[in-house]
């Protein structure tokens, strides 16, 4: 019986240690992503009413994978509670979608700049579309991600 108890305790201790290390790593990744994004964008994206299409279209080049910890440990998140798994997976799915939206934005701005270089009348055609995409997709997505990220970080803290 003593061997069974020791084996159970070791298994329990190993699982608790795994949860703690993954939770800490995910919290660090999310916090780092949030903080560096806000720092590089003066606190994050802000809705704009108008912008000068000839000069200051907000622009970021997003390349690479920003979700290394999650991607390399997604097979281990099953150690968390089911609601925490849902929230964590939902957050990362939306965050990856946000990065894809930033890549799309980058292409739209590139096309916009190429077209207005050929003919300035294109600025009036593209401006409403760019403004809509920026305000209603990028800014809103970012703001929702920050809220979800704080919720997931708070949820994961119970494992640390």
Tab-separated table of C-alpha atoms in Angstrom:
chain	number	residue	atom	x	y	z
A	1	UNK	CA	0.000	0.000	0.000
A	2	UNK	CA	2.886	2.350	0.753
A	3	UNK	CA	4.228	1.878	-2.796
A	4	UNK	CA	0.855	2.777	-4.271
A	5	UNK	CA	0.644	5.910	-2.157
A	6	UNK	CA	4.171	6.973	-3.109
A	7	UNK	CA	3.457	6.293	-6.781
A	8	UNK	CA	0.199	8.265	-6.622
A	9	UNK	CA	1.880	11.165	-4.836
A	10	UNK	CA	4.739	11.253	-7.373
A	11	UNK	CA	2.237	11.246	-10.255
A	12	UNK	CA	0.203	13.988	-8.550
A	13	UNK	CA	3.339	16.018	-7.851
A	14	UNK	CA	4.598	15.626	-11.445
A	15	UNK	CA	1.242	16.750	-12.855
A	16	UNK	CA	1.124	19.743	-10.514
A	17	UNK	CA	4.683	20.672	-11.501
A	18	UNK	CA	3.782	20.356	-15.208
A	19	UNK	CA	0.716	22.571	-14.772
A	20	UNK	CA	2.772	25.147	-12.904
A	21	UNK	CA	5.581	25.298	-15.471
A	22	UNK	CA	3.232	25.478	-18.473
A	23	UNK	CA	1.010	28.065	-16.781
A	24	UNK	CA	4.028	30.219	-15.910
A	25	UNK	CA	5.404	29.951	-19.450
A	26	UNK	CA	2.046	30.821	-21.029
A	27	UNK	CA	1.537	33.768	-18.671
A	28	UNK	CA	5.027	35.020	-19.536
A	29	UNK	CA	4.364	34.665	-23.267
A	30	UNK	CA	1.003	36.457	-23.097
A	31	UNK	CA	2.335	39.221	-20.857
A	32	UNK	CA	5.349	39.740	-23.091
A	33	UNK	CA	3.234	39.865	-26.248
A	34	UNK	CA	0.767	42.296	-24.677
A	35	UNK	CA	3.445	44.562	-23.223
A	36	UNK	CA	5.620	44.668	-26.337
A	37	UNK	CA	2.572	45.305	-28.556
A	38	UNK	CA	1.411	48.176	-26.364
A	39	UNK	CA	4.927	49.591	-26.127
A	40	UNK	CA	5.486	49.513	-29.891
A	41	UNK	CA	2.104	51.113	-30.552
A	42	UNK	CA	2.006	53.799	-27.856
A	43	UNK	CA	-0.402	51.846	-25.666
A	44	UNK	CA	-2.092	49.913	-28.456
A	45	UNK	CA	-4.137	50.746	-31.511
A	46	UNK	CA	-6.578	53.620	-31.110
A	47	UNK	CA	-9.656	54.260	-33.211
A	48	UNK	CA	-9.292	57.181	-35.579
A	49	UNK	CA	-11.946	59.339	-37.180
A	50	UNK	CA	-9.756	60.354	-40.070
A	51	UNK	CA	-6.221	60.021	-41.241
A	52	UNK	CA	-4.235	61.595	-43.996
A	53	UNK	CA	-4.217	58.936	-46.732
A	54	UNK	CA	-1.210	60.546	-48.341
A	55	UNK	CA	1.059	60.365	-45.322
A	56	UNK	CA	0.171	58.622	-42.097
A	57	UNK	CA	-1.615	55.330	-42.716
A	58	UNK	CA	-0.934	53.199	-39.615
A	59	UNK	CA	1.368	50.384	-40.704
A	60	UNK	CA	3.092	47.367	-39.143
A	61	UNK	CA	5.005	44.573	-40.769
A	62	UNK	CA	4.193	41.389	-38.859
A	63	UNK	CA	6.346	38.395	-39.578
A	64	UNK	CA	7.237	35.282	-37.660
A	65	UNK	CA	5.521	33.157	-35.065
A	66	UNK	CA	4.715	34.966	-31.846
A	67	UNK	CA	3.154	31.960	-30.110
A	68	UNK	CA	6.130	29.664	-29.555
A	69	UNK	CA	5.229	28.577	-26.007
A	70	UNK	CA	1.628	27.762	-26.874
A	71	UNK	CA	2.510	25.972	-30.103
A	72	UNK	CA	5.207	23.879	-28.448
A	73	UNK	CA	3.042	22.932	-25.467
A	74	UNK	CA	-0.486	22.662	-26.839
A	75	UNK	CA	-0.347	18.895	-26.264
A	76	UNK	CA	0.028	19.570	-22.522
A	77	UNK	CA	-2.770	22.066	-21.908
A	78	UNK	CA	-5.089	19.130	-21.269
A	79	UNK	CA	-3.647	19.214	-17.747
A	80	UNK	CA	-5.730	22.336	-17.052
A	81	UNK	CA	-9.441	22.388	-16.265
A	82	UNK	CA	-11.843	22.117	-19.201
A	83	UNK	CA	-13.103	25.721	-18.953
A	84	UNK	CA	-9.527	27.000	-18.755
A	85	UNK	CA	-8.608	24.940	-21.827
A	86	UNK	CA	-11.534	26.455	-23.752
A	87	UNK	CA	-10.613	30.004	-22.756
A	88	UNK	CA	-6.910	29.497	-23.486
A	89	UNK	CA	-7.520	27.866	-26.860
A	90	UNK	CA	-10.053	30.527	-27.819
A	91	UNK	CA	-7.601	33.287	-26.895
A	92	UNK	CA	-4.765	31.853	-28.961
A	93	UNK	CA	-7.043	31.149	-31.919
A	94	UNK	CA	-8.227	34.756	-31.870
A	95	UNK	CA	-4.701	36.071	-31.336
A	96	UNK	CA	-3.473	34.131	-34.371
A	97	UNK	CA	-6.427	35.509	-36.346
A	98	UNK	CA	-5.452	39.012	-35.217
A	99	UNK	CA	-1.904	38.479	-36.508
A	100	UNK	CA	-3.386	37.299	-39.819
A	101	UNK	CA	-5.500	40.477	-39.894
A	102	UNK	CA	-2.360	42.561	-39.336
A	103	UNK	CA	-0.710	40.767	-42.253
A	104	UNK	CA	-3.758	41.504	-44.409
A	105	UNK	CA	-3.629	45.137	-43.266
A	106	UNK	CA	0.016	45.292	-44.278
A	107	UNK	CA	-0.844	44.068	-47.775
A	108	UNK	CA	-3.753	46.517	-48.029
A	109	UNK	CA	-1.488	49.422	-47.085
A	110	UNK	CA	1.175	48.261	-49.566
A	111	UNK	CA	-1.454	48.144	-52.330
A	112	UNK	CA	-2.838	51.494	-51.239
A	113	UNK	CA	0.573	53.139	-51.400
A	114	UNK	CA	1.328	51.616	-54.807
A	115	UNK	CA	-2.013	52.755	-56.213
A	116	UNK	CA	-1.857	56.337	-54.918
A	117	UNK	CA	1.698	56.555	-56.253
A	118	UNK	CA	0.161	55.965	-59.695
A	119	UNK	CA	-2.879	58.162	-59.231
A	120	UNK	CA	-3.796	60.243	-56.166
A	121	UNK	CA	-7.511	59.754	-56.892
A	122	UNK	CA	-7.169	56.237	-55.507
A	123	UNK	CA	-6.724	57.729	-52.049
A	124	UNK	CA	-10.369	58.800	-51.951
A	125	UNK	CA	-11.486	55.338	-53.069
A	126	UNK	CA	-9.399	53.389	-50.565
A	127	UNK	CA	-9.597	55.722	-47.591
A	128	UNK	CA	-13.089	54.685	-46.354
A	129	UNK	CA	-12.237	50.992	-46.748
A	130	UNK	CA	-8.957	51.347	-44.887
A	131	UNK	CA	-10.577	53.361	-42.116
A	132	UNK	CA	-13.377	50.821	-41.731
A	133	UNK	CA	-10.975	47.877	-41.655
A	134	UNK	CA	-8.663	49.597	-39.199
A	135	UNK	CA	-11.353	50.769	-36.752
A	136	UNK	CA	-13.818	47.887	-36.969
A	137	UNK	CA	-11.469	44.957	-37.306
A	138	UNK	CA	-8.015	45.786	-36.000
A	139	UNK	CA	-8.799	48.121	-33.101
A	140	UNK	CA	-11.822	46.137	-31.894
A	141	UNK	CA	-10.008	42.811	-32.204
A	142	UNK	CA	-7.036	44.147	-30.258
A	143	UNK	CA	-9.240	45.506	-27.493
A	144	UNK	CA	-11.168	42.222	-27.161
A	145	UNK	CA	-7.893	40.293	-27.105
A	146	UNK	CA	-6.522	42.385	-24.248
A	147	UNK	CA	-9.653	41.680	-22.167
A	148	UNK	CA	-9.552	37.954	-22.937
A	149	UNK	CA	-5.826	37.830	-22.276
A	150	UNK	CA	-6.260	39.300	-18.783
A	151	UNK	CA	-9.005	36.753	-18.060
A	152	UNK	CA	-6.831	33.834	-19.187
A	153	UNK	CA	-3.813	35.109	-17.252
A	154	UNK	CA	-5.974	35.354	-14.116
A	155	UNK	CA	-7.291	31.815	-14.709
A	156	UNK	CA	-3.811	30.369	-15.161
A	157	UNK	CA	-2.472	31.997	-11.995
A	158	UNK	CA	-4.272	29.385	-9.897
A	159	UNK	CA	-1.868	26.770	-11.298
A	160	UNK	CA	1.266	28.726	-10.375
